[in-house]
CSV table of C-alpha atoms and ligand atoms in Angstrom, one decimal:
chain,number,residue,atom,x,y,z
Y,681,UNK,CA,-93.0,-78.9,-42.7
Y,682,UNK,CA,-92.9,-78.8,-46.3
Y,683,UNK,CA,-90.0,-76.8,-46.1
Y,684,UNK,CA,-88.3,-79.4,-43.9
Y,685,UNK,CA,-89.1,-82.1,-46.1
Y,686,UNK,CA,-87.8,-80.4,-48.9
Y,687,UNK,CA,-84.6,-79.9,-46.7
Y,688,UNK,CA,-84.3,-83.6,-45.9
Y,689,UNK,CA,-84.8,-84.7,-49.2
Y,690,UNK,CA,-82.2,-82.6,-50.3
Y,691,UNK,CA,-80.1,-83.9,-47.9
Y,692,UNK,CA,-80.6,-87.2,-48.3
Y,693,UNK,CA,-80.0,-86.8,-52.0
Y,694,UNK,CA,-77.0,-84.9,-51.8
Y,695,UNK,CA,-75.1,-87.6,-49.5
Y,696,UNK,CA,-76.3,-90.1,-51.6
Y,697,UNK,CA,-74.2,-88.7,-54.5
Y,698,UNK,CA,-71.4,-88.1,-52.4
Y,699,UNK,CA,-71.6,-91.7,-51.4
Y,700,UNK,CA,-71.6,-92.6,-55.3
Y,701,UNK,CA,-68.2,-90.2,-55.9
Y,702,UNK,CA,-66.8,-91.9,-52.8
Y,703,UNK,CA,-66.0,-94.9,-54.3
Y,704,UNK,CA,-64.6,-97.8,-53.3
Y,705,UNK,CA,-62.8,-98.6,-49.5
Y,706,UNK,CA,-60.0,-101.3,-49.0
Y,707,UNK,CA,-61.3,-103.9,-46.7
Y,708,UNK,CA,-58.6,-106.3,-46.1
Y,709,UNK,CA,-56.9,-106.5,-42.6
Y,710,UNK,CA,-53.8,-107.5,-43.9
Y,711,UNK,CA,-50.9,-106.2,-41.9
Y,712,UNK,CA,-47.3,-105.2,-43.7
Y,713,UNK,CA,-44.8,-105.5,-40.8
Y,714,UNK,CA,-41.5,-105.7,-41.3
Y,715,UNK,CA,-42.5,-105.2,-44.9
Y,716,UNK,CA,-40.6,-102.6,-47.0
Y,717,UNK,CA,-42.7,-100.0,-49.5
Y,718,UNK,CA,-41.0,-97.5,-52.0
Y,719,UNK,CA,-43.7,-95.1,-52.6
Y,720,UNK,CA,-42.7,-92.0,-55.4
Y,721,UNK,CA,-44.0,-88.9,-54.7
Y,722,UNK,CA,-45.2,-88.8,-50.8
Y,723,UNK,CA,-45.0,-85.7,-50.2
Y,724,UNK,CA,-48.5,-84.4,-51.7
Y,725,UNK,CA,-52.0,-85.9,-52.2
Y,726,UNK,CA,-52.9,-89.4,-52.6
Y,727,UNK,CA,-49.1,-90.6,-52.3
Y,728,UNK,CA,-49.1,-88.6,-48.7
Y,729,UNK,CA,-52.7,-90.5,-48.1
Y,730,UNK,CA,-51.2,-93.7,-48.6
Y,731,UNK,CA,-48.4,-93.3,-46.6
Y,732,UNK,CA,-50.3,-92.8,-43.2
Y,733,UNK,CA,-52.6,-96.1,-44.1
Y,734,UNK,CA,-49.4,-98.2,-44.9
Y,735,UNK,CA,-47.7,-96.7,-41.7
Y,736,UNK,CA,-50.7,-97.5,-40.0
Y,737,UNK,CA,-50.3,-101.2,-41.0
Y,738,UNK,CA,-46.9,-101.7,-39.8
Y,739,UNK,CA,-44.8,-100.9,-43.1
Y,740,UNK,CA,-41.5,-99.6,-43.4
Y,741,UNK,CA,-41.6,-96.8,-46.1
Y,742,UNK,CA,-39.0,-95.1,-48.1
Y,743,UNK,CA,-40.1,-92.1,-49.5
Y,744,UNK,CA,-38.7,-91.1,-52.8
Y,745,UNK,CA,-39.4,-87.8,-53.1
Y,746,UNK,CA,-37.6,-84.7,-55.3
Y,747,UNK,CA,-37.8,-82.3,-52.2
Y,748,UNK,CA,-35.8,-83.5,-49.1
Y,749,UNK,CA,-37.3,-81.0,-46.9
Y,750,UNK,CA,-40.7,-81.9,-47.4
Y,751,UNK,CA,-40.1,-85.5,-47.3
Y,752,UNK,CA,-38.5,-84.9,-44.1
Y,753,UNK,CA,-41.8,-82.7,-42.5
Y,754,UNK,CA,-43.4,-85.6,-43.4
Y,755,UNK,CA,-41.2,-88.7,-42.1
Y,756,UNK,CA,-41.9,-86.5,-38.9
Y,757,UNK,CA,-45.8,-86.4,-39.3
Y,758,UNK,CA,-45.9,-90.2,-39.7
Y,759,UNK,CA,-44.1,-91.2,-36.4
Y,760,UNK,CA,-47.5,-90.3,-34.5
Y,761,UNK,CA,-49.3,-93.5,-36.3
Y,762,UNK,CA,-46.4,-95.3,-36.7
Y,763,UNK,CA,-47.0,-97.6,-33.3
Y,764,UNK,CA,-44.7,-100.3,-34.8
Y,765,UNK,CA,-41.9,-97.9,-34.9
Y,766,UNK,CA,-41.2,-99.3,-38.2
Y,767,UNK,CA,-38.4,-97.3,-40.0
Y,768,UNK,CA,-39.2,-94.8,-42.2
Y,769,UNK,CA,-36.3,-93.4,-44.7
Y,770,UNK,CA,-36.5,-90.6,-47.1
Y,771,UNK,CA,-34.5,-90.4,-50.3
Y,772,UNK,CA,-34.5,-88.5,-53.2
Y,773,UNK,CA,-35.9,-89.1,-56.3
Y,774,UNK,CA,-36.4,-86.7,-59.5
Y,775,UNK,CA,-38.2,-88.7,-62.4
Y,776,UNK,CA,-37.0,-86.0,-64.8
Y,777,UNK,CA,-33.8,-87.4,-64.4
Y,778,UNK,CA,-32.6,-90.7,-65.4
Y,779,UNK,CA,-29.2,-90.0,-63.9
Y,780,UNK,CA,-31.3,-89.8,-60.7
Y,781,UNK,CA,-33.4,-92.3,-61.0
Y,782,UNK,CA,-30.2,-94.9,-60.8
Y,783,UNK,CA,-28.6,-93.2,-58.4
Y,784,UNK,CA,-31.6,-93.6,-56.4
Y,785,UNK,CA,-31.8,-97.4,-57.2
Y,786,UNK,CA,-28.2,-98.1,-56.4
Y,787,UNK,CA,-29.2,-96.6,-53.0
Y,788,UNK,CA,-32.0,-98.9,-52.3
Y,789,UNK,CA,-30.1,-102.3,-53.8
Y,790,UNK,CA,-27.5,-101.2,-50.9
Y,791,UNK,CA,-29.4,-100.4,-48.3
Y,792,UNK,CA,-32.4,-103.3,-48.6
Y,793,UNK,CA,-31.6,-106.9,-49.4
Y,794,UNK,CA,-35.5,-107.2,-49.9
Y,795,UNK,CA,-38.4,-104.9,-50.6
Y,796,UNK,CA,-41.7,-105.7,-51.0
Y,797,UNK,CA,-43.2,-103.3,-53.1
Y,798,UNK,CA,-42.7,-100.3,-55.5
Y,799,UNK,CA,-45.7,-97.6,-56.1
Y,800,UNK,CA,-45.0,-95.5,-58.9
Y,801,UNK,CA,-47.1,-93.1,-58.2
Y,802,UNK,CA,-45.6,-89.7,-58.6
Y,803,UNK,CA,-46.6,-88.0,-61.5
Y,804,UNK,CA,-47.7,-84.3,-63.4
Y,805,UNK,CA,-50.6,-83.1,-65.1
Y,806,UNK,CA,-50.7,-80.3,-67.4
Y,807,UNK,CA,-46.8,-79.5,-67.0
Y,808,UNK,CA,-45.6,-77.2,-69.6
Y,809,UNK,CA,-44.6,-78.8,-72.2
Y,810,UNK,CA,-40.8,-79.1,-72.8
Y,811,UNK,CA,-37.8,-81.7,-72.4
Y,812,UNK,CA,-35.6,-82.8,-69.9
Y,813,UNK,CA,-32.0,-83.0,-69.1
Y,814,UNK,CA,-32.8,-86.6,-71.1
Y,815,UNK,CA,-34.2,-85.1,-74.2
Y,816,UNK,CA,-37.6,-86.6,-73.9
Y,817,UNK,CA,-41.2,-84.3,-72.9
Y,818,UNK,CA,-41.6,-83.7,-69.6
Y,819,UNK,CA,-44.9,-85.6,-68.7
Y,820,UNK,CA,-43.9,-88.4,-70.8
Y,821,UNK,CA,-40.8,-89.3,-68.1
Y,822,UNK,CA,-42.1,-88.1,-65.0
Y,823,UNK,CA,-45.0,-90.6,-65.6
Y,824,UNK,CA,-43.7,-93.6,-67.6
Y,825,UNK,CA,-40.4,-93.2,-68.6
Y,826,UNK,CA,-39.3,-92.8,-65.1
Y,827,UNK,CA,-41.5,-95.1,-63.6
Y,828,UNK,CA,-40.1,-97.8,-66.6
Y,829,UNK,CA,-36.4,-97.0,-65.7
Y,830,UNK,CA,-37.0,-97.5,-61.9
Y,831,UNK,CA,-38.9,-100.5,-61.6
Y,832,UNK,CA,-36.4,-102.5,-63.9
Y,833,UNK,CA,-33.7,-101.1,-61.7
Y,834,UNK,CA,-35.6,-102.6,-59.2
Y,835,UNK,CA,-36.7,-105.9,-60.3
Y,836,UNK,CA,-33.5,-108.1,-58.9
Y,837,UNK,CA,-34.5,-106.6,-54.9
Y,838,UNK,CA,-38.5,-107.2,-55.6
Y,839,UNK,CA,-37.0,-110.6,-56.9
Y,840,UNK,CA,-35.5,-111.5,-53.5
Y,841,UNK,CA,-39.1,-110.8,-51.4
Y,842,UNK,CA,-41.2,-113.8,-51.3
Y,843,UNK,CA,-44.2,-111.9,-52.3
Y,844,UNK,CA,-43.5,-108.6,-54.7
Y,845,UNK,CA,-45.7,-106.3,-56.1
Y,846,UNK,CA,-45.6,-103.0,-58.5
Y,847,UNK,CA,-48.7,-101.0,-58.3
Y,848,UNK,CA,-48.5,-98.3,-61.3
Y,849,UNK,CA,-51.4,-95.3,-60.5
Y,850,UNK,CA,-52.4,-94.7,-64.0
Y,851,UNK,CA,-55.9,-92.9,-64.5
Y,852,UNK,CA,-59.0,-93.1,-66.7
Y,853,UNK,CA,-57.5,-90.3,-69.0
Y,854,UNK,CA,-55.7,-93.1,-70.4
Y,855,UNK,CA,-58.8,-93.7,-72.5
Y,856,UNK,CA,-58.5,-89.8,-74.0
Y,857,UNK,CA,-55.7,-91.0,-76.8
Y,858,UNK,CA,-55.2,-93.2,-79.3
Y,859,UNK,CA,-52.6,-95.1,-81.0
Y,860,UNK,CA,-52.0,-92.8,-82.9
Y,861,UNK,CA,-50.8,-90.4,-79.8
Y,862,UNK,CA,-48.9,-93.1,-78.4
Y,863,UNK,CA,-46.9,-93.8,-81.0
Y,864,UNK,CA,-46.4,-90.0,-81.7
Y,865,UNK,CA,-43.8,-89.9,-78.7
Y,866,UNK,CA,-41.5,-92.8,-80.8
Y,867,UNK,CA,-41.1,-90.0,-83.8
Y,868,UNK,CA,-40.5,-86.9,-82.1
Y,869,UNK,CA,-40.6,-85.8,-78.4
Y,870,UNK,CA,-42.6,-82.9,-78.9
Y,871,UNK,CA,-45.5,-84.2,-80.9
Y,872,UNK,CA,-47.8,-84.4,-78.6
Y,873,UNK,CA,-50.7,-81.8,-79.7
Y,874,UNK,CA,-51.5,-80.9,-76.3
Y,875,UNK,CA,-50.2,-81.0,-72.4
Y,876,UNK,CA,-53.4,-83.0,-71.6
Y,877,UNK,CA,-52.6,-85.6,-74.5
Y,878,UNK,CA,-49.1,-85.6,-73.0
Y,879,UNK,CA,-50.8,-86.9,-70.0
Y,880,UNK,CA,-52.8,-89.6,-71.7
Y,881,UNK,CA,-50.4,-91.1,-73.4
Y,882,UNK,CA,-47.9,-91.2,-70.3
Y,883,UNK,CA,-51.0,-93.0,-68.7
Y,884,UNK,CA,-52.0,-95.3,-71.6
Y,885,UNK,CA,-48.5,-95.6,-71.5
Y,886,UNK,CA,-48.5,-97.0,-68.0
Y,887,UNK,CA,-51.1,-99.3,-68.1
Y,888,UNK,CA,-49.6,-101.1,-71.3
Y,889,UNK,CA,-46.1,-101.5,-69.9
Y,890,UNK,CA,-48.1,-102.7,-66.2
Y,891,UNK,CA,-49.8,-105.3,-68.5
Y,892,UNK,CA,-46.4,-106.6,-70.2
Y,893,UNK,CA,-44.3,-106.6,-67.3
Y,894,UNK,CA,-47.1,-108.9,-65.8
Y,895,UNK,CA,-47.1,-110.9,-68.6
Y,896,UNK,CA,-42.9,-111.2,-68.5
Y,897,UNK,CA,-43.2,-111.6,-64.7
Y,898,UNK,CA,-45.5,-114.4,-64.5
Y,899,UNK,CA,-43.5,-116.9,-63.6
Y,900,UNK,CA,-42.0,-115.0,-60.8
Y,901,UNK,CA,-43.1,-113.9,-57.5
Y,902,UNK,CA,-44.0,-110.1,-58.3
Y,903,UNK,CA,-47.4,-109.1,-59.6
Y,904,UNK,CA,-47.8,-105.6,-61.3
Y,905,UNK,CA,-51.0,-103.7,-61.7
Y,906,UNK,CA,-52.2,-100.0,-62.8
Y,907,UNK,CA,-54.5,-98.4,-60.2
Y,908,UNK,CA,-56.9,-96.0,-61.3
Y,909,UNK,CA,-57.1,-93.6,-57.8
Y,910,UNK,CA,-60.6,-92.0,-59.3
Y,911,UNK,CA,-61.1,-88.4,-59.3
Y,912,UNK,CA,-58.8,-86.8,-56.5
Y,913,UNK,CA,-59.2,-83.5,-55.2
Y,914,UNK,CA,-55.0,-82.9,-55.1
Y,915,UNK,CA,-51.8,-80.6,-56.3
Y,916,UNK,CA,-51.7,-82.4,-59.1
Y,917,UNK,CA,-54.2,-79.4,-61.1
Y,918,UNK,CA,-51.3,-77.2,-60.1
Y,919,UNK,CA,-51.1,-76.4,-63.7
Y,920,UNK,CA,-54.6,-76.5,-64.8
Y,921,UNK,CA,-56.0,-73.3,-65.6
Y,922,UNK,CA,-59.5,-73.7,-64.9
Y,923,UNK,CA,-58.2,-75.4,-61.3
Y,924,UNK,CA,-55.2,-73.6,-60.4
Y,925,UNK,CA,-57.2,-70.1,-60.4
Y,926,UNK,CA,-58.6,-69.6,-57.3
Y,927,UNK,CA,-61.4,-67.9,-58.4
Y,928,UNK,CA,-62.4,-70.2,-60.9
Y,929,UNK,CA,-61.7,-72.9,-58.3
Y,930,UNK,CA,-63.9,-71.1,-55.8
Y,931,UNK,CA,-66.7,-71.2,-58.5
Y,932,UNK,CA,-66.6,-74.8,-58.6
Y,933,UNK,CA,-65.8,-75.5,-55.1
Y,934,UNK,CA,-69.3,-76.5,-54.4
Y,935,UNK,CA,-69.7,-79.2,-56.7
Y,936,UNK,CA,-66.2,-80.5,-56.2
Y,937,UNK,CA,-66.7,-80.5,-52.2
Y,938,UNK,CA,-69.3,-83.7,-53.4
Y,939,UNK,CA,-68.3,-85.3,-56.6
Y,940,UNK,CA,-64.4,-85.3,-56.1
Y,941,UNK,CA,-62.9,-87.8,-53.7
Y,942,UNK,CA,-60.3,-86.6,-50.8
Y,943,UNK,CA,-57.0,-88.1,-50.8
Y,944,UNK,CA,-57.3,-91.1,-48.4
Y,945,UNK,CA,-60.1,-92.0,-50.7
Y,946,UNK,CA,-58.5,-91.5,-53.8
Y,947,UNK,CA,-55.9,-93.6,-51.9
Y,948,UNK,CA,-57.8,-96.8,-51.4
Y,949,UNK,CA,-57.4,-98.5,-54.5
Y,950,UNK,CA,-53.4,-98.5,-54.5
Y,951,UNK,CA,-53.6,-100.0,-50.8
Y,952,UNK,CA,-56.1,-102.3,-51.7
Y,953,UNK,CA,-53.4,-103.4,-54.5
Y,954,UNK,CA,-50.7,-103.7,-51.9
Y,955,UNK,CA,-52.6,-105.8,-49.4
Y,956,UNK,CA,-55.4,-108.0,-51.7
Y,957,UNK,CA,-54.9,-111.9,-51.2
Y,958,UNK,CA,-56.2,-111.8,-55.2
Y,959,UNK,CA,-52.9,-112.6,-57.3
Y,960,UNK,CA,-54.4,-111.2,-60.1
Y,961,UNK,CA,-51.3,-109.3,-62.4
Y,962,UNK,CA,-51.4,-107.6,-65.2
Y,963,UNK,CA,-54.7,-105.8,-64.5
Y,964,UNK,CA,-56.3,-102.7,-64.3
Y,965,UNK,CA,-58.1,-101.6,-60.8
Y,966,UNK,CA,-60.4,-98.9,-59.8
Y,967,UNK,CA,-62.9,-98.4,-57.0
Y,968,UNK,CA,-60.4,-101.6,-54.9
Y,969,UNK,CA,-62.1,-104.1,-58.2
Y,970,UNK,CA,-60.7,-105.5,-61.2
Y,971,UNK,CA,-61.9,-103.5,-63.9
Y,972,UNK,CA,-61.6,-103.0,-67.8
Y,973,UNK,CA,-59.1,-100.2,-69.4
Y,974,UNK,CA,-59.9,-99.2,-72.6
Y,975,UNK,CA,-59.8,-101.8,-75.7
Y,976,UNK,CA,-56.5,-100.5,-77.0
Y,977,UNK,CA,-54.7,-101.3,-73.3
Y,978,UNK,CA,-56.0,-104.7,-73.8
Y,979,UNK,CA,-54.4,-105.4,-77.0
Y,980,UNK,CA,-51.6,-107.6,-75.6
Y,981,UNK,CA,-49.3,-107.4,-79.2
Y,982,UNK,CA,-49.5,-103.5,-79.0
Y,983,UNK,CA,-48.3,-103.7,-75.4
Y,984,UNK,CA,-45.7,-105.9,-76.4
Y,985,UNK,CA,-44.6,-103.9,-79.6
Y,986,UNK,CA,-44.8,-100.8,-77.1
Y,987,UNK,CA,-42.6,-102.2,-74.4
Y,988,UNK,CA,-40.0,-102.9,-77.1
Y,989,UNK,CA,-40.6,-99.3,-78.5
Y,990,UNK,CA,-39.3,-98.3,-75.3
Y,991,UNK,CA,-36.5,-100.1,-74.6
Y,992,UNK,CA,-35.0,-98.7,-77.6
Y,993,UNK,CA,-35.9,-95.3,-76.8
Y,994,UNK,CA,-33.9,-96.5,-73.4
Y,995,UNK,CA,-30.9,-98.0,-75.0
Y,996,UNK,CA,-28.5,-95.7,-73.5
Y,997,UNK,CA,-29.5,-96.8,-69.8
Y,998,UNK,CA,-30.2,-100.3,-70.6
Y,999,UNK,CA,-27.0,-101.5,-72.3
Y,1000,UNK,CA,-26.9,-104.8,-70.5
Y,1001,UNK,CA,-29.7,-107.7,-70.7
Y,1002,UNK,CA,-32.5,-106.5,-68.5
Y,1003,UNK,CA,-33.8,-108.4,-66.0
Y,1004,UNK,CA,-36.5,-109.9,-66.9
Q,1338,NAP,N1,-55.8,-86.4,-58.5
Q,1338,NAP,C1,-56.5,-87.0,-59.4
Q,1338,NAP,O1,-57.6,-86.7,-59.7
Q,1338,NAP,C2,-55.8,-88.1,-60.1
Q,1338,NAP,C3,-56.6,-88.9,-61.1
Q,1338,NAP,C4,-56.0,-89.9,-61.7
Q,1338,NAP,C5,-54.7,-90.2,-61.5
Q,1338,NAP,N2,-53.9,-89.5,-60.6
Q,1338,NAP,C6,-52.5,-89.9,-60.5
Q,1338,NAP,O2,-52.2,-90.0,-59.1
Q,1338,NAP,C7,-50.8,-89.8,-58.9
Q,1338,NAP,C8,-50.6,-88.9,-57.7
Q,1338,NAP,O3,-51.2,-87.7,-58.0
Q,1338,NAP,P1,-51.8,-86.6,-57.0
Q,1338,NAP,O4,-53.2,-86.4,-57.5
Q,1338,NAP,O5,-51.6,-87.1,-55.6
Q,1338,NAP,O6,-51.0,-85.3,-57.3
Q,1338,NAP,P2,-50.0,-84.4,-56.4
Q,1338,NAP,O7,-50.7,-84.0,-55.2
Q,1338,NAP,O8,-49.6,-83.3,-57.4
Q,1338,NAP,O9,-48.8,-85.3,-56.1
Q,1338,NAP,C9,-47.9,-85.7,-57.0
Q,1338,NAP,C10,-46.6,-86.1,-56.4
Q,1338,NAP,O10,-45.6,-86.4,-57.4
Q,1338,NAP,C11,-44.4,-85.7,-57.1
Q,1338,NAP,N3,-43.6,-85.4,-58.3
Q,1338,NAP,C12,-44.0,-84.6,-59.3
Q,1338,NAP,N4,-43.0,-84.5,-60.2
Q,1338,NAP,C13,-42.0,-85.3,-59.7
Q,1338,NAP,C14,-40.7,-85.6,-60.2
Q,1338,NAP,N5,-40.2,-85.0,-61.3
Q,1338,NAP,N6,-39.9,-86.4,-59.5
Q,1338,NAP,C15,-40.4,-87.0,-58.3
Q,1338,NAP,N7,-41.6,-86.7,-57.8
Q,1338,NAP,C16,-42.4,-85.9,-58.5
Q,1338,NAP,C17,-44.8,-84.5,-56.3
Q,1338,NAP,O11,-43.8,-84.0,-55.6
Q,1338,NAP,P3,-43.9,-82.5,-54.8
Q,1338,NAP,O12,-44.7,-82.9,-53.5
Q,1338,NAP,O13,-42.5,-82.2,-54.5
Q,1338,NAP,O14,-44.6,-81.6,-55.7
Q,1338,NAP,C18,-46.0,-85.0,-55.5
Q,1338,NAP,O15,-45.4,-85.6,-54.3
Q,1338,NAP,C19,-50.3,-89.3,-60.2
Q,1338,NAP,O16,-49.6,-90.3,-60.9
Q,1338,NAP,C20,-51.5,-88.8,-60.9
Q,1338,NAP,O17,-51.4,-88.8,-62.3
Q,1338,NAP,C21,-54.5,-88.5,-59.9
Q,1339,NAG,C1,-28.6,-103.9,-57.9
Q,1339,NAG,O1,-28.0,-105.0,-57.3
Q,1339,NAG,C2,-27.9,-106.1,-58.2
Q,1339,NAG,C3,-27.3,-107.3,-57.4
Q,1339,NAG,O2,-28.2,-107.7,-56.4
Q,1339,NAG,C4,-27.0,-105.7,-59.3
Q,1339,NAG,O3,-26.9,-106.8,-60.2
Q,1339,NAG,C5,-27.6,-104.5,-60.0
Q,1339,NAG,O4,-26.7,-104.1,-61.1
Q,1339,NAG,C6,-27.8,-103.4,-59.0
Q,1339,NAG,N1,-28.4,-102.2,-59.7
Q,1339,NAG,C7,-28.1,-101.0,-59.4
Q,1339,NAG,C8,-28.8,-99.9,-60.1
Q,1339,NAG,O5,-27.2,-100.7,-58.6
Q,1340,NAG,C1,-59.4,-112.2,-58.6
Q,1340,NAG,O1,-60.6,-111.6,-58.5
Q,1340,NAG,C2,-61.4,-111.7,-59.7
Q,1340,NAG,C3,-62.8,-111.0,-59.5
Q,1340,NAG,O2,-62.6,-109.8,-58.8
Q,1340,NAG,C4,-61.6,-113.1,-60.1
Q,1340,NAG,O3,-62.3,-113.2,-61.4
Q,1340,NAG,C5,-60.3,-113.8,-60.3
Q,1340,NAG,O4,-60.5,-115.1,-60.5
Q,1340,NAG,C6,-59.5,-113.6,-59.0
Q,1340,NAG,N1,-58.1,-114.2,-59.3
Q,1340,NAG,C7,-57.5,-115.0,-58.4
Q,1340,NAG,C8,-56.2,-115.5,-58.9
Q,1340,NAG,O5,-57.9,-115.3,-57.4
Q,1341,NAG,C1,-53.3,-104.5,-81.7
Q,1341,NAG,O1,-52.0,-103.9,-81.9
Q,1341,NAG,C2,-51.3,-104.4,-83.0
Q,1341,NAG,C3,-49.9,-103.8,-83.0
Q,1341,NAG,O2,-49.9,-102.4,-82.9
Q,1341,NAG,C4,-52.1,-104.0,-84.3
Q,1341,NAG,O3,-51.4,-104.5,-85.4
Q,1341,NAG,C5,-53.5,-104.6,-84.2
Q,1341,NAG,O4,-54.3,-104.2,-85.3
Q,1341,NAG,C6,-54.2,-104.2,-82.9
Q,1341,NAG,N1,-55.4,-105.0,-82.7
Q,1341,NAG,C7,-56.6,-104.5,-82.6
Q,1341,NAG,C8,-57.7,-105.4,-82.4
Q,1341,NAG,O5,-56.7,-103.3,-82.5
């Protein structure tokens, strides 16, 4: 019997941390229909979670992914749960490319005369670092540049919705750099001493510009928010050594199988963005609650200062006023 106490008690104890990792569920009932969602990056992990909740609740999605084929496989996946037979359009969309990126935009401002949402959530971790077709680091676009570019292409159709949101999936590895990093990027592309400080940057990045978009948004109808998803068990180590080895993977499978959330879990917190009755903006969320970034994403003239940093940086796209 001791045995089987031991057993339980080991049981018990065990689910009780995985409960902990879990984090937190979205419990609004809010419905989306006849609402329209721009989602980046569907087609894998807690972008492809989201889309079967949002389906689920009546949305129409476009899904801006780079590979046609497997947004497609997926568009096809969705129609089981979509009982609302609410359209579901795939486009593409390569964040490495601004010349893409507006492309992609001029698509949706002619197809949509409203949407209600954009979730930049497509993003890389780890990528090798080197520059795109645009001249800037790879991880540095994909994750803010990118996300930057397209959601002020898209501010005039968010505009037009009576109730807008931008949900920005940053993650706590924006806490790993300092201004010192961020700035970094302003003097030379390729400063960045490592691919993981690449990352933190792109995601400090991201909650900054999420706060000062807010803050130039405020008297409009479009809230914008950074989402932290938690710790995600996804694609997205596809270039992290001690992940993307299987046998090292193997070795840590164990642990991870507990403390590491699956992707409709790491996928909570965006929904719970896109459906909350709270008109919070400008904020950063984890766990489906307000929560507190790091002190330097709080510094409101930094994010301001930054923002401007990047226009410039952007001055070849954004020749005219922008919009907001
Ligand atoms: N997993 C975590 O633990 C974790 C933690 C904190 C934050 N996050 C953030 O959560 C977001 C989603 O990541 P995930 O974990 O779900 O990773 P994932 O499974 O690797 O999914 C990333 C998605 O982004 C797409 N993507 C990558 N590069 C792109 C590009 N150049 N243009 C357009 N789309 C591109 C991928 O397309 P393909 O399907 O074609 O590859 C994929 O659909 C990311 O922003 C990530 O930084 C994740
Ligand atoms: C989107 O449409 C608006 C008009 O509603 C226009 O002013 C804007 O330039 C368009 N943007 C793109 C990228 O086509
Ligand atoms: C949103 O929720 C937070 C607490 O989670 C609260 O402090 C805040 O006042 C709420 N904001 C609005 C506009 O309801
Ligand atoms: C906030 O950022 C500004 C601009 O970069 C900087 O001058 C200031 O020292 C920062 N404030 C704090 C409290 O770190």
């Amino acid at each position: 019997t001791a045995a089987c106490c031991n057993a339980l008690l080991t049981g018990a104890a065990l689910y009780g941390i995985y409960r902990y990792f879990y984090g937190g569920i979205c419990r609004c009932t809010t419905r989306l229909d006849g609402l329209v969602i721009i989602i980046t990056g569907p087609t894998s992990g807690i972008g492809k979670a989201l889309s079967f909740l949002l389906v689920e609740r009546g949305a129409s999605l476009v899904l801006a992914c780079r590979d046609l084929e497997k947004g497609n496989q997926l568009k096809n996946k969705l129609k089981k749960y979509n009982s609302n037979n609410a359209k579901i359009f795939v486009k593409q969309l390569n964040l490495q490319s601004f010349s893409s990126i507006i492309k992609f935009a001029e698509d949706i401002n002619s197809t949509f005369n409203e949407i209600y949402a954009l979730v930049n959530n497509a993003g890389v971790f780890f990528h090798e670092q080197k520059l795109t077709e645009d001249g800037f680091d790879i991880t540095f676009q994909v994750n803010y540049l990118g996300p930057f570019v397209l959601t002020h292409h898209l501010l005039k159709t968010l505009k037009k919705s009576d109730h807008a949101r931008v949900v920005n999936v940053a993650s706590e590895a924006h806490r790993t750099v300092n201004v010192y990093d961020l700035k970094a990027i302003t003097k030379c592309q390729t400063d960045f001493r490592t691919h993981y400080k690449a990352y933190g940057v792109s995601k400090l990045a991201l909650v900054l510009f999420s706060r000062q978009l807010a803050k130039k948004l405020k008297n409009t109808n479009i809230l914008v928010n950074a989402v932290n998803p938690g710790n995600v068990e996804t694609a997205i180590y596809r270039y992290f050594p001690p992940l993307c080895n299987p046998f090292l993977y193997a070795l840590q499978w164990p642990v991870r199988t507990i403390v590491v959330k699956r992707p409709h879990q790491g996928a909570q917190s965006l929904l719970h963005s896109l459906l909350t009755s709270n008109r919070s903006t400008g904020q950063y969320i984890s766990d489906c609650k307000l929560a507190l970034p790091s002190s330097i994403a709080l510094n409101d003239s930094l994010a301001e200062e930054y923002y401007d940093l990047t226009m410039q940086l952007l001055s070849d796209i954004f020749t005219t006023e922008s919009d907001c």
